[in-house]
Amino acid sequence: MGRRPRRDLLAGLTVAIVALPLALGFGISSGLGAEAGLATAVVAGALAAVFGGSALQVSGPTGAMTVVLVPIMHAHGASGVLTVGVLAGLLLVGLALARAGRYMALVPAPVVEGFTLGIACVIGLQQVPAALGVPTPEGDKVLAVAWQAVLAFAARPDWIALTMAVTVAAVMLAGGRLRPGVPFSLLAVAAATVVAELAGLPVTRIDALPSGLPAPSLSFLDVSALGSLIAPAVAVAALAALESLLSAAVADGMSVSHRHDPDRELFGQGLANLVAPLFGGVPATGAIARTAVNVRSGASSRLAALAHAAILGVIVFTAADLVARIPLAALAGVLLATAVRMVEVGSVAAMLRSTRADALVLALTAIATLALDLVAAVIIGLVVAGALALRAIARDVRLDAMPLHPDLPGDHDAEEHALLAEHIVAYRLDGPLFFAAAHRFLLELSEVADVSVVVLRMSRVTTVDASGALVLGDAISRLERRGITVYVSGIRDGHHRPLRALGVISRLDEAGQVFATTPAAIAAARHRLCLDGVLPAVRADG
C-alpha cells in the first residue's frame, strides 16, 4: 500500500494524536456531542482515505463544517444534521460524476484567504462559552451567542475554566512555534485533565461516551422533512467540496510529486458523508491542518490516513471512560489555538497590500463569513471578484486610431497621404469585445466625425459575445446614418459565428465591405473615394 509503510504508520499515529482533541471539540461544537466527532473521524476518515483522490489527505470533522452545522442543529435538531449529511453525500457524488472538481481552480486567492479568516473568527467565537465556563446561550449567530456568554461570565465569573482554556491555547501556540513536531494539543489536554482530576476542580466534562461505534441505522431519516433540508444540504456539499479540494491542493504543494484527482476526491468525500451519518457522525471534509501534519510527518500513501482512522477507532473502543473526563474548557483552548493558527498573518497582510480590489474581496468575504454563512460568503466573494476582474478587463479594451501609410500598397506621395487621411480613418480594436466593455466602445466610436470612410481592424479582438456584437452593429449603423462608409477587416475565424448570427456583418459582407486584411480594406476605401471624385483616378491606381 506504500513504499514506506513504517513511516506511513508513524505519520498516521501522529495525525491521530493531533486529531483526537479536534474531533472531540468539533463534535461538541456542532451540537451532536463528542461521540459524533469521533464517529466522523473514524468512519469518514477511513472511507475518504480509501476512495478519495488524494493519497495524503486526512478527512474528518472540521471547524468550517461546524460553523455550518450549528444553525442546522438549531433549526432541525440532530436528525436534521444527519439527514443533511446523507443528502450532501449524494450531491458530492453527483458533482464527481459531473467532473466538477476542475472548477475549484477558478476560486480567487483573496476569496480563499477571506473565507479562512472568517472561519477562524467564527471558530474562536464559538469557543467563548466553554472557555468562560458558562452554558452555551441559545441562538445560531456566533456574535450574539458569544456576547451573551460574556455577559453571563461578568455576572458570575468562572476563573478556573478561563485559566484552563487560556493556558491550553498558550501552550499549543508557544510549543508549536518552538517544537513543531511535538503534539502539544494532546499533551496540554492530558495535563489539564490530570490537574482537574487531582485537584477536584469544578469544571464541566465531556461526560459519558459510548465504548464503540453504534450499529449503522437510518432511523433518523424523516422523509417529510427532506424538502426543508435541501438548501442546507447544498450549503454543506458546497463547503465540503471547497474545503476538501483546497486541502488536497495544499497537500500537493507540500509534497514533491504528488497530485490529487479532484473528481475522485469529490467522490470519496461524497461516499464518506453518505456513510458517516449512519453511525451518528457529522458531515466531514478534508482537514487542512491534519493533512499538513500528515505530510510533514512523512506520509507517502493512503496508509497514513487510514492508520489515523484506525487508531482513533481503537481509542473509541478502549479509552472512552478516560476521554469522558476531559474538561470542555481544555478542548475550547485547543480550538482557540487552532483558530489562531488558521490565519496566515503574512499572507493576509500581503494580499491587503496587493491591490484595492484584492483587499476589498478579502474583507467582504471575511465579513460575510462572520455575519452570514460560509456558502453565501464564498458566493459574495466570487461575485465581487468577478465584477472587479471584468472591470479591469474592460479597461484594457482599446480603440486606437492607426496611421494609414503602413497599410497602403504601392508608392504614394505626401499629398495623397494627406488627402487620404482627411477622408479615411482606421481604428484597431484590442482586447475582448464583450458586455463589460461594449458601452464604452460604442461611445468612443460614435464620436468619429468629418471622415468619409471608417476601417475597423478586428484582428486583435480576443473575444466577441452577443452584447459586444450587438453594440458593434449599433455603432456601424450610427456611422452609416451619418453618411460614413464602414469597412471591416481581420475578423478571426471564431468570431464570425456570433457576428453573423446577430446580423452584424451579413449586410456588409453582401456589400463587399468585409475583408481578410487591412490593406485590402484600405484599397477598397481608396477606390470608393476615386468613384466619389475625392481622389484622381490615376493616383488611385497607384
PDB file of C-alpha atoms in Angstrom, residues 178-458:
ATOM      1  CA  LEU A 178       9.341  26.131  19.412  1.00  0.00           C
ATOM      2  CA  ARG A 179       8.918  22.393  18.689  1.00  0.00           C
ATOM      3  CA  PRO A 180       6.505  21.894  15.741  1.00  0.00           C
ATOM      4  CA  GLY A 181       6.861  18.098  15.818  1.00  0.00           C
ATOM      5  CA  VAL A 182       5.544  17.675  19.377  1.00  0.00           C
ATOM      6  CA  PRO A 183       1.749  17.080  19.784  1.00  0.00           C
ATOM      7  CA  PHE A 184       1.242  19.857  22.335  1.00  0.00           C
ATOM      8  CA  SER A 185      -2.539  19.801  21.879  1.00  0.00           C
ATOM      9  CA  LEU A 186      -2.820  16.280  23.302  1.00  0.00           C
ATOM     10  CA  LEU A 187      -0.204  16.940  25.985  1.00  0.00           C
ATOM     11  CA  ALA A 188      -1.959  20.128  27.130  1.00  0.00           C
ATOM     12  CA  VAL A 189      -5.380  18.455  27.221  1.00  0.00           C
ATOM     13  CA  ALA A 190      -3.974  15.457  29.117  1.00  0.00           C
ATOM     14  CA  ALA A 191      -2.263  17.736  31.643  1.00  0.00           C
ATOM     15  CA  ALA A 192      -5.428  19.802  32.142  1.00  0.00           C
ATOM     16  CA  THR A 193      -7.457  16.625  32.680  1.00  0.00           C
ATOM     17  CA  VAL A 194      -4.980  15.253  35.236  1.00  0.00           C
ATOM     18  CA  VAL A 195      -4.893  18.559  37.149  1.00  0.00           C
ATOM     19  CA  ALA A 196      -8.703  18.782  37.135  1.00  0.00           C
ATOM     20  CA  GLU A 197      -8.979  15.213  38.463  1.00  0.00           C
ATOM     21  CA  LEU A 198      -6.322  15.504  41.185  1.00  0.00           C
ATOM     22  CA  ALA A 199      -7.476  18.923  42.385  1.00  0.00           C
ATOM     23  CA  GLY A 200     -11.175  18.110  42.067  1.00  0.00           C
ATOM     24  CA  LEU A 201     -11.772  21.268  40.030  1.00  0.00           C
ATOM     25  CA  PRO A 202     -15.445  22.138  39.397  1.00  0.00           C
ATOM     26  CA  VAL A 203     -15.241  22.190  35.589  1.00  0.00           C
ATOM     27  CA  THR A 204     -17.682  20.765  33.027  1.00  0.00           C
ATOM     28  CA  ARG A 205     -16.509  17.492  31.453  1.00  0.00           C
ATOM     29  CA  ILE A 206     -17.311  15.736  28.175  1.00  0.00           C
ATOM     30  CA  ASP A 207     -19.284  13.143  30.162  1.00  0.00           C
ATOM     31  CA  ALA A 208     -20.113   9.581  29.177  1.00  0.00           C
ATOM     32  CA  LEU A 209     -19.056   8.293  25.770  1.00  0.00           C
ATOM     33  CA  PRO A 210     -20.206   5.026  24.190  1.00  0.00           C
ATOM     34  CA  SER A 211     -17.444   2.409  24.200  1.00  0.00           C
ATOM     35  CA  GLY A 212     -17.662   1.780  20.477  1.00  0.00           C
ATOM     36  CA  LEU A 213     -19.461   2.880  17.350  1.00  0.00           C
ATOM     37  CA  PRO A 214     -23.243   2.451  17.170  1.00  0.00           C
ATOM     38  CA  ALA A 215     -24.732  -0.002  14.682  1.00  0.00           C
ATOM     39  CA  PRO A 216     -25.453   1.655  11.307  1.00  0.00           C
ATOM     40  CA  SER A 217     -29.018   2.929  11.106  1.00  0.00           C
ATOM     41  CA  LEU A 218     -31.247   5.167   9.017  1.00  0.00           C
ATOM     42  CA  SER A 219     -33.762   5.653  11.815  1.00  0.00           C
ATOM     43  CA  PHE A 220     -33.013   9.403  11.870  1.00  0.00           C
ATOM     44  CA  LEU A 221     -34.316   9.862   8.325  1.00  0.00           C
ATOM     45  CA  ASP A 222     -37.583  11.798   8.127  1.00  0.00           C
ATOM     46  CA  VAL A 223     -38.844  11.760   4.541  1.00  0.00           C
ATOM     47  CA  SER A 224     -41.363  14.554   5.232  1.00  0.00           C
ATOM     48  CA  ALA A 225     -38.515  16.918   6.225  1.00  0.00           C
ATOM     49  CA  LEU A 226     -36.379  16.351   3.116  1.00  0.00           C
ATOM     50  CA  GLY A 227     -37.762  19.376   1.287  1.00  0.00           C
ATOM     51  CA  SER A 228     -36.725  21.803   4.018  1.00  0.00           C
ATOM     52  CA  LEU A 229     -33.245  20.255   4.227  1.00  0.00           C
ATOM     53  CA  ILE A 230     -32.292  20.567   0.557  1.00  0.00           C
ATOM     54  CA  ALA A 231     -30.904  24.105   0.900  1.00  0.00           C
ATOM     55  CA  PRO A 232     -28.767  23.267   3.980  1.00  0.00           C
ATOM     56  CA  ALA A 233     -27.535  20.133   2.186  1.00  0.00           C
ATOM     57  CA  VAL A 234     -26.432  22.212  -0.808  1.00  0.00           C
ATOM     58  CA  ALA A 235     -24.532  24.508   1.570  1.00  0.00           C
ATOM     59  CA  VAL A 236     -22.847  21.550   3.290  1.00  0.00           C
ATOM     60  CA  ALA A 237     -21.946  19.890  -0.027  1.00  0.00           C
ATOM     61  CA  ALA A 238     -20.526  23.142  -1.403  1.00  0.00           C
ATOM     62  CA  LEU A 239     -18.413  23.640   1.700  1.00  0.00           C
ATOM     63  CA  ALA A 240     -17.236  20.017   1.722  1.00  0.00           C
ATOM     64  CA  ALA A 241     -16.175  20.306  -1.922  1.00  0.00           C
ATOM     65  CA  LEU A 242     -14.464  23.649  -1.403  1.00  0.00           C
ATOM     66  CA  GLU A 243     -12.555  22.756   1.754  1.00  0.00           C
ATOM     67  CA  SER A 244     -11.612  19.245   0.632  1.00  0.00           C
ATOM     68  CA  LEU A 245     -10.204  20.360  -2.707  1.00  0.00           C
ATOM     69  CA  LEU A 246      -8.375  23.272  -1.092  1.00  0.00           C
ATOM     70  CA  SER A 247      -6.859  20.900   1.439  1.00  0.00           C
ATOM     71  CA  ALA A 248      -5.846  18.460  -1.302  1.00  0.00           C
ATOM     72  CA  ALA A 249      -4.194  21.317  -3.195  1.00  0.00           C
ATOM     73  CA  VAL A 250      -2.277  22.279  -0.042  1.00  0.00           C
ATOM     74  CA  ALA A 251      -1.047  18.682   0.231  1.00  0.00           C
ATOM     75  CA  ASP A 252       0.118  18.797  -3.393  1.00  0.00           C
ATOM     76  CA  GLY A 253       2.058  21.987  -2.698  1.00  0.00           C
ATOM     77  CA  MET A 254       3.777  20.458   0.346  1.00  0.00           C
ATOM     78  CA  SER A 255       4.834  17.283  -1.464  1.00  0.00           C
ATOM     79  CA  VAL A 256       7.379  16.811  -4.230  1.00  0.00           C
ATOM     80  CA  SER A 257       5.469  14.948  -6.921  1.00  0.00           C
ATOM     81  CA  HIS A 258       2.012  14.100  -5.584  1.00  0.00           C
ATOM     82  CA  ARG A 259      -1.040  15.369  -7.498  1.00  0.00           C
ATOM     83  CA  HIS A 260      -4.626  14.732  -6.467  1.00  0.00           C
ATOM     84  CA  ASP A 261      -7.562  13.779  -8.674  1.00  0.00           C
ATOM     85  CA  PRO A 262     -10.249  16.402  -7.892  1.00  0.00           C
ATOM     86  CA  ASP A 263     -13.188  14.383  -9.212  1.00  0.00           C
ATOM     87  CA  ARG A 264     -12.169  11.245  -7.345  1.00  0.00           C
ATOM     88  CA  GLU A 265     -11.695  13.375  -4.218  1.00  0.00           C
ATOM     89  CA  LEU A 266     -15.273  14.620  -4.524  1.00  0.00           C
ATOM     90  CA  PHE A 267     -16.437  11.020  -4.915  1.00  0.00           C
ATOM     91  CA  GLY A 268     -14.524   9.895  -1.826  1.00  0.00           C
ATOM     92  CA  GLN A 269     -15.878  12.769   0.250  1.00  0.00           C
ATOM     93  CA  GLY A 270     -19.377  12.038  -1.029  1.00  0.00           C
ATOM     94  CA  LEU A 271     -19.141   8.381  -0.015  1.00  0.00           C
ATOM     95  CA  ALA A 272     -17.734   9.367   3.399  1.00  0.00           C
ATOM     96  CA  ASN A 273     -20.614  11.771   4.014  1.00  0.00           C
ATOM     97  CA  LEU A 274     -23.171   9.210   2.874  1.00  0.00           C
ATOM     98  CA  VAL A 275     -21.985   6.592   5.380  1.00  0.00           C
ATOM     99  CA  ALA A 276     -20.800   8.623   8.407  1.00  0.00           C
ATOM    100  CA  PRO A 277     -24.338   9.745   9.432  1.00  0.00           C
ATOM    101  CA  LEU A 278     -25.408   6.078   9.608  1.00  0.00           C
ATOM    102  CA  PHE A 279     -23.008   5.782  12.566  1.00  0.00           C
ATOM    103  CA  GLY A 280     -24.059   9.101  14.127  1.00  0.00           C
ATOM    104  CA  GLY A 281     -21.282  11.129  12.517  1.00  0.00           C
ATOM    105  CA  VAL A 282     -21.497  14.710  11.296  1.00  0.00           C
ATOM    106  CA  PRO A 283     -20.662  15.791   7.726  1.00  0.00           C
ATOM    107  CA  ALA A 284     -16.905  15.681   7.068  1.00  0.00           C
ATOM    108  CA  THR A 285     -14.391  17.361   4.787  1.00  0.00           C
ATOM    109  CA  GLY A 286     -10.692  17.203   4.087  1.00  0.00           C
ATOM    110  CA  ALA A 287      -8.931  18.817   7.060  1.00  0.00           C
ATOM    111  CA  ILE A 288      -6.148  21.215   6.107  1.00  0.00           C
ATOM    112  CA  ALA A 289      -4.372  21.200   9.496  1.00  0.00           C
ATOM    113  CA  ARG A 290      -4.405  17.395   9.867  1.00  0.00           C
ATOM    114  CA  THR A 291      -3.402  16.922   6.220  1.00  0.00           C
ATOM    115  CA  ALA A 292      -0.448  19.259   6.724  1.00  0.00           C
ATOM    116  CA  VAL A 293       0.647  17.287   9.820  1.00  0.00           C
ATOM    117  CA  ASN A 294       0.334  14.087   7.790  1.00  0.00           C
ATOM    118  CA  VAL A 295       2.605  15.363   5.011  1.00  0.00           C
ATOM    119  CA  ARG A 296       5.141  16.869   7.430  1.00  0.00           C
ATOM    120  CA  SER A 297       5.268  13.550   9.305  1.00  0.00           C
ATOM    121  CA  GLY A 298       6.496  11.731   6.196  1.00  0.00           C
ATOM    122  CA  ALA A 299       3.291  10.177   4.804  1.00  0.00           C
ATOM    123  CA  SER A 300       3.607   8.889   1.257  1.00  0.00           C
ATOM    124  CA  SER A 301       0.439   6.821   0.741  1.00  0.00           C
ATOM    125  CA  ARG A 302      -3.158   6.333   1.846  1.00  0.00           C
ATOM    126  CA  LEU A 303      -1.971   4.021   4.613  1.00  0.00           C
ATOM    127  CA  ALA A 304      -1.194   7.018   6.854  1.00  0.00           C
ATOM    128  CA  ALA A 305      -4.712   8.477   6.739  1.00  0.00           C
ATOM    129  CA  LEU A 306      -6.221   5.015   7.110  1.00  0.00           C
ATOM    130  CA  ALA A 307      -3.997   4.320  10.139  1.00  0.00           C
ATOM    131  CA  HIS A 308      -5.135   7.623  11.686  1.00  0.00           C
ATOM    132  CA  ALA A 309      -8.778   6.493  11.454  1.00  0.00           C
ATOM    133  CA  ALA A 310      -7.960   3.019  12.808  1.00  0.00           C
ATOM    134  CA  ILE A 311      -6.064   4.415  15.826  1.00  0.00           C
ATOM    135  CA  LEU A 312      -8.966   6.721  16.665  1.00  0.00           C
ATOM    136  CA  GLY A 313     -11.267   3.686  16.368  1.00  0.00           C
ATOM    137  CA  VAL A 314      -9.150   1.815  18.902  1.00  0.00           C
ATOM    138  CA  ILE A 315      -9.373   4.801  21.261  1.00  0.00           C
ATOM    139  CA  VAL A 316     -13.167   4.804  20.923  1.00  0.00           C
ATOM    140  CA  PHE A 317     -13.335   1.116  21.901  1.00  0.00           C
ATOM    141  CA  THR A 318     -10.714   1.082  24.664  1.00  0.00           C
ATOM    142  CA  ALA A 319     -10.451   4.522  26.274  1.00  0.00           C
ATOM    143  CA  ALA A 320     -13.951   6.002  26.238  1.00  0.00           C
ATOM    144  CA  ASP A 321     -14.025   6.376  30.040  1.00  0.00           C
ATOM    145  CA  LEU A 322     -10.755   8.321  30.094  1.00  0.00           C
ATOM    146  CA  VAL A 323     -11.825  10.589  27.222  1.00  0.00           C
ATOM    147  CA  ALA A 324     -15.106  11.357  29.035  1.00  0.00           C
ATOM    148  CA  ARG A 325     -13.152  13.042  31.865  1.00  0.00           C
ATOM    149  CA  ILE A 326     -11.640  15.744  29.619  1.00  0.00           C
ATOM    150  CA  PRO A 327     -12.773  19.271  30.635  1.00  0.00           C
ATOM    151  CA  LEU A 328     -14.658  21.217  27.964  1.00  0.00           C
ATOM    152  CA  ALA A 329     -12.567  24.300  28.760  1.00  0.00           C
ATOM    153  CA  ALA A 330      -9.424  22.399  27.744  1.00  0.00           C
ATOM    154  CA  LEU A 331     -10.966  21.492  24.375  1.00  0.00           C
ATOM    155  CA  ALA A 332     -12.051  25.118  23.970  1.00  0.00           C
ATOM    156  CA  GLY A 333      -8.407  26.109  24.413  1.00  0.00           C
ATOM    157  CA  VAL A 334      -7.381  23.644  21.684  1.00  0.00           C
ATOM    158  CA  LEU A 335      -9.910  25.115  19.258  1.00  0.00           C
ATOM    159  CA  LEU A 336      -8.969  28.706  20.139  1.00  0.00           C
ATOM    160  CA  ALA A 337      -5.353  27.909  19.300  1.00  0.00           C
ATOM    161  CA  THR A 338      -6.481  26.143  16.111  1.00  0.00           C
ATOM    162  CA  ALA A 339      -8.407  29.265  15.063  1.00  0.00           C
ATOM    163  CA  VAL A 340      -5.330  31.421  15.609  1.00  0.00           C
ATOM    164  CA  ARG A 341      -3.147  29.030  13.605  1.00  0.00           C
ATOM    165  CA  MET A 342      -5.580  29.052  10.691  1.00  0.00           C
ATOM    166  CA  VAL A 343      -4.770  32.683   9.918  1.00  0.00           C
ATOM    167  CA  GLU A 344      -1.591  33.203   7.902  1.00  0.00           C
ATOM    168  CA  VAL A 345      -0.951  36.785   9.008  1.00  0.00           C
ATOM    169  CA  GLY A 346       1.792  37.388   6.450  1.00  0.00           C
ATOM    170  CA  SER A 347      -0.330  36.110   3.573  1.00  0.00           C
ATOM    171  CA  VAL A 348      -3.367  38.174   4.626  1.00  0.00           C
ATOM    172  CA  ALA A 349      -1.254  41.315   5.087  1.00  0.00           C
ATOM    173  CA  ALA A 350       0.406  40.840   1.689  1.00  0.00           C
ATOM    174  CA  MET A 351      -2.954  40.436  -0.020  1.00  0.00           C
ATOM    175  CA  LEU A 352      -4.355  43.516   1.709  1.00  0.00           C
ATOM    176  CA  ARG A 353      -1.353  45.482   0.394  1.00  0.00           C
ATOM    177  CA  SER A 354      -1.554  43.956  -3.086  1.00  0.00           C
ATOM    178  CA  THR A 355      -4.400  45.884  -4.750  1.00  0.00           C
ATOM    179  CA  ARG A 356      -7.514  47.592  -3.526  1.00  0.00           C
ATOM    180  CA  ALA A 357      -9.608  45.028  -5.397  1.00  0.00           C
ATOM    181  CA  ASP A 358      -7.908  42.099  -3.609  1.00  0.00           C
ATOM    182  CA  ALA A 359      -8.265  43.836  -0.239  1.00  0.00           C
ATOM    183  CA  LEU A 360     -11.959  44.518  -0.876  1.00  0.00           C
ATOM    184  CA  VAL A 361     -12.702  40.911  -1.890  1.00  0.00           C
ATOM    185  CA  LEU A 362     -10.825  39.514   1.119  1.00  0.00           C
ATOM    186  CA  ALA A 363     -12.544  41.854   3.585  1.00  0.00           C
ATOM    187  CA  LEU A 364     -16.040  41.300   2.160  1.00  0.00           C
ATOM    188  CA  THR A 365     -15.629  37.512   2.176  1.00  0.00           C
ATOM    189  CA  ALA A 366     -14.382  37.513   5.775  1.00  0.00           C
ATOM    190  CA  ILE A 367     -17.188  39.802   6.987  1.00  0.00           C
ATOM    191  CA  ALA A 368     -19.839  37.788   5.126  1.00  0.00           C
ATOM    192  CA  THR A 369     -18.473  34.575   6.652  1.00  0.00           C
ATOM    193  CA  LEU A 370     -18.821  36.088  10.098  1.00  0.00           C
ATOM    194  CA  ALA A 371     -22.199  37.768   9.590  1.00  0.00           C
ATOM    195  CA  LEU A 372     -23.984  35.380   7.185  1.00  0.00           C
ATOM    196  CA  ASP A 373     -22.889  31.850   6.339  1.00  0.00           C
ATOM    197  CA  LEU A 374     -19.944  30.261   4.594  1.00  0.00           C
ATOM    198  CA  VAL A 375     -21.554  29.447   1.247  1.00  0.00           C
ATOM    199  CA  ALA A 376     -23.097  32.937   0.992  1.00  0.00           C
ATOM    200  CA  ALA A 377     -19.677  34.370   1.823  1.00  0.00           C
ATOM    201  CA  VAL A 378     -17.980  32.427  -0.979  1.00  0.00           C
ATOM    202  CA  ILE A 379     -20.708  33.428  -3.438  1.00  0.00           C
ATOM    203  CA  ILE A 380     -20.361  37.103  -2.452  1.00  0.00           C
ATOM    204  CA  GLY A 381     -16.594  36.870  -2.754  1.00  0.00           C
ATOM    205  CA  LEU A 382     -16.794  35.238  -6.186  1.00  0.00           C
ATOM    206  CA  VAL A 383     -19.350  37.766  -7.476  1.00  0.00           C
ATOM    207  CA  VAL A 384     -17.351  40.770  -6.274  1.00  0.00           C
ATOM    208  CA  ALA A 385     -14.061  39.310  -7.529  1.00  0.00           C
ATOM    209  CA  GLY A 386     -15.673  38.542 -10.891  1.00  0.00           C
ATOM    210  CA  ALA A 387     -17.138  42.045 -11.199  1.00  0.00           C
ATOM    211  CA  LEU A 388     -13.807  43.670 -10.374  1.00  0.00           C
ATOM    212  CA  ALA A 389     -11.996  41.384 -12.828  1.00  0.00           C
ATOM    213  CA  LEU A 390     -14.464  42.263 -15.575  1.00  0.00           C
ATOM    214  CA  ARG A 391     -13.993  45.952 -14.855  1.00  0.00           C
ATOM    215  CA  ALA A 392     -10.232  45.544 -15.104  1.00  0.00           C
ATOM    216  CA  ILE A 393     -10.535  43.637 -18.391  1.00  0.00           C
ATOM    217  CA  ALA A 394     -12.973  46.191 -19.782  1.00  0.00           C
ATOM    218  CA  ARG A 395     -10.483  48.950 -19.053  1.00  0.00           C
ATOM    219  CA  ASP A 396      -7.904  47.138 -21.184  1.00  0.00           C
ATOM    220  CA  VAL A 397     -10.098  47.258 -24.288  1.00  0.00           C
ATOM    221  CA  ARG A 398      -8.723  49.946 -26.610  1.00  0.00           C
ATOM    222  CA  LEU A 399      -9.948  51.625 -29.762  1.00  0.00           C
ATOM    223  CA  ASP A 400      -6.878  53.245 -31.316  1.00  0.00           C
ATOM    224  CA  ALA A 401      -6.685  55.357 -34.477  1.00  0.00           C
ATOM    225  CA  MET A 402      -3.925  53.923 -36.701  1.00  0.00           C
ATOM    226  CA  PRO A 403      -1.821  55.652 -39.397  1.00  0.00           C
ATOM    227  CA  LEU A 404      -2.707  54.671 -42.950  1.00  0.00           C
ATOM    228  CA  HIS A 405       0.665  54.670 -44.665  1.00  0.00           C
ATOM    229  CA  PRO A 406       1.984  51.316 -43.359  1.00  0.00           C
ATOM    230  CA  ASP A 407      -1.007  49.560 -44.891  1.00  0.00           C
ATOM    231  CA  LEU A 408      -1.185  51.351 -48.251  1.00  0.00           C
ATOM    232  CA  PRO A 409       0.034  49.255 -51.187  1.00  0.00           C
ATOM    233  CA  GLY A 410       2.344  50.932 -53.700  1.00  0.00           C
ATOM    234  CA  ASP A 411       4.117  54.244 -53.586  1.00  0.00           C
ATOM    235  CA  HIS A 412       2.204  57.372 -52.666  1.00  0.00           C
ATOM    236  CA  ASP A 413       3.379  60.901 -52.266  1.00  0.00           C
ATOM    237  CA  ALA A 414       2.813  63.091 -49.223  1.00  0.00           C
ATOM    238  CA  GLU A 415      -0.031  64.955 -50.920  1.00  0.00           C
ATOM    239  CA  GLU A 416      -2.059  61.771 -51.443  1.00  0.00           C
ATOM    240  CA  HIS A 417      -1.373  60.580 -47.885  1.00  0.00           C
ATOM    241  CA  ALA A 418      -2.649  63.869 -46.565  1.00  0.00           C
ATOM    242  CA  LEU A 419      -5.731  63.672 -48.791  1.00  0.00           C
ATOM    243  CA  LEU A 420      -6.471  60.091 -47.737  1.00  0.00           C
ATOM    244  CA  ALA A 421      -6.014  60.974 -44.058  1.00  0.00           C
ATOM    245  CA  GLU A 422      -8.654  63.672 -44.422  1.00  0.00           C
ATOM    246  CA  HIS A 423     -11.257  61.125 -45.558  1.00  0.00           C
ATOM    247  CA  ILE A 424     -10.271  57.682 -44.159  1.00  0.00           C
ATOM    248  CA  VAL A 425      -9.723  56.752 -40.525  1.00  0.00           C
ATOM    249  CA  ALA A 426      -8.604  53.264 -39.457  1.00  0.00           C
ATOM    250  CA  TYR A 427      -9.311  52.040 -35.938  1.00  0.00           C
ATOM    251  CA  ARG A 428      -7.722  48.962 -34.333  1.00  0.00           C
ATOM    252  CA  LEU A 429      -9.718  47.163 -31.640  1.00  0.00           C
ATOM    253  CA  ASP A 430      -7.566  45.475 -28.973  1.00  0.00           C
ATOM    254  CA  GLY A 431      -8.890  43.053 -26.364  1.00  0.00           C
ATOM    255  CA  PRO A 432     -12.276  41.437 -25.672  1.00  0.00           C
ATOM    256  CA  LEU A 433     -15.392  42.998 -27.173  1.00  0.00           C
ATOM    257  CA  PHE A 434     -17.909  41.862 -24.541  1.00  0.00           C
ATOM    258  CA  PHE A 435     -20.704  43.201 -22.385  1.00  0.00           C
ATOM    259  CA  ALA A 436     -18.483  44.899 -19.804  1.00  0.00           C
ATOM    260  CA  ALA A 437     -16.619  46.942 -22.428  1.00  0.00           C
ATOM    261  CA  ALA A 438     -19.261  47.327 -25.123  1.00  0.00           C
ATOM    262  CA  HIS A 439     -20.839  50.575 -23.894  1.00  0.00           C
ATOM    263  CA  ARG A 440     -17.514  52.433 -23.750  1.00  0.00           C
ATOM    264  CA  PHE A 441     -16.646  51.130 -27.220  1.00  0.00           C
ATOM    265  CA  LEU A 442     -19.928  52.480 -28.613  1.00  0.00           C
ATOM    266  CA  LEU A 443     -19.347  55.923 -27.097  1.00  0.00           C
ATOM    267  CA  GLU A 444     -15.795  56.170 -28.479  1.00  0.00           C
ATOM    268  CA  LEU A 445     -16.724  55.032 -31.976  1.00  0.00           C
ATOM    269  CA  SER A 446     -19.771  57.311 -32.108  1.00  0.00           C
ATOM    270  CA  GLU A 447     -17.500  60.334 -31.666  1.00  0.00           C
ATOM    271  CA  VAL A 448     -15.893  59.797 -35.088  1.00  0.00           C
ATOM    272  CA  ALA A 449     -16.626  62.825 -37.319  1.00  0.00           C
ATOM    273  CA  ASP A 450     -15.631  64.570 -40.557  1.00  0.00           C
ATOM    274  CA  VAL A 451     -14.496  61.447 -42.451  1.00  0.00           C
ATOM    275  CA  SER A 452     -15.907  59.533 -45.393  1.00  0.00           C
ATOM    276  CA  VAL A 453     -14.717  56.003 -44.532  1.00  0.00           C
ATOM    277  CA  VAL A 454     -14.034  54.129 -41.268  1.00  0.00           C
ATOM    278  CA  VAL A 455     -11.955  50.943 -41.383  1.00  0.00           C
ATOM    279  CA  LEU A 456     -12.387  48.716 -38.303  1.00  0.00           C
ATOM    280  CA  ARG A 457      -9.375  46.447 -37.795  1.00  0.00           C
ATOM    281  CA  MET A 458     -10.509  43.438 -35.695  1.00  0.00           C
TER     282      MET A 458
END
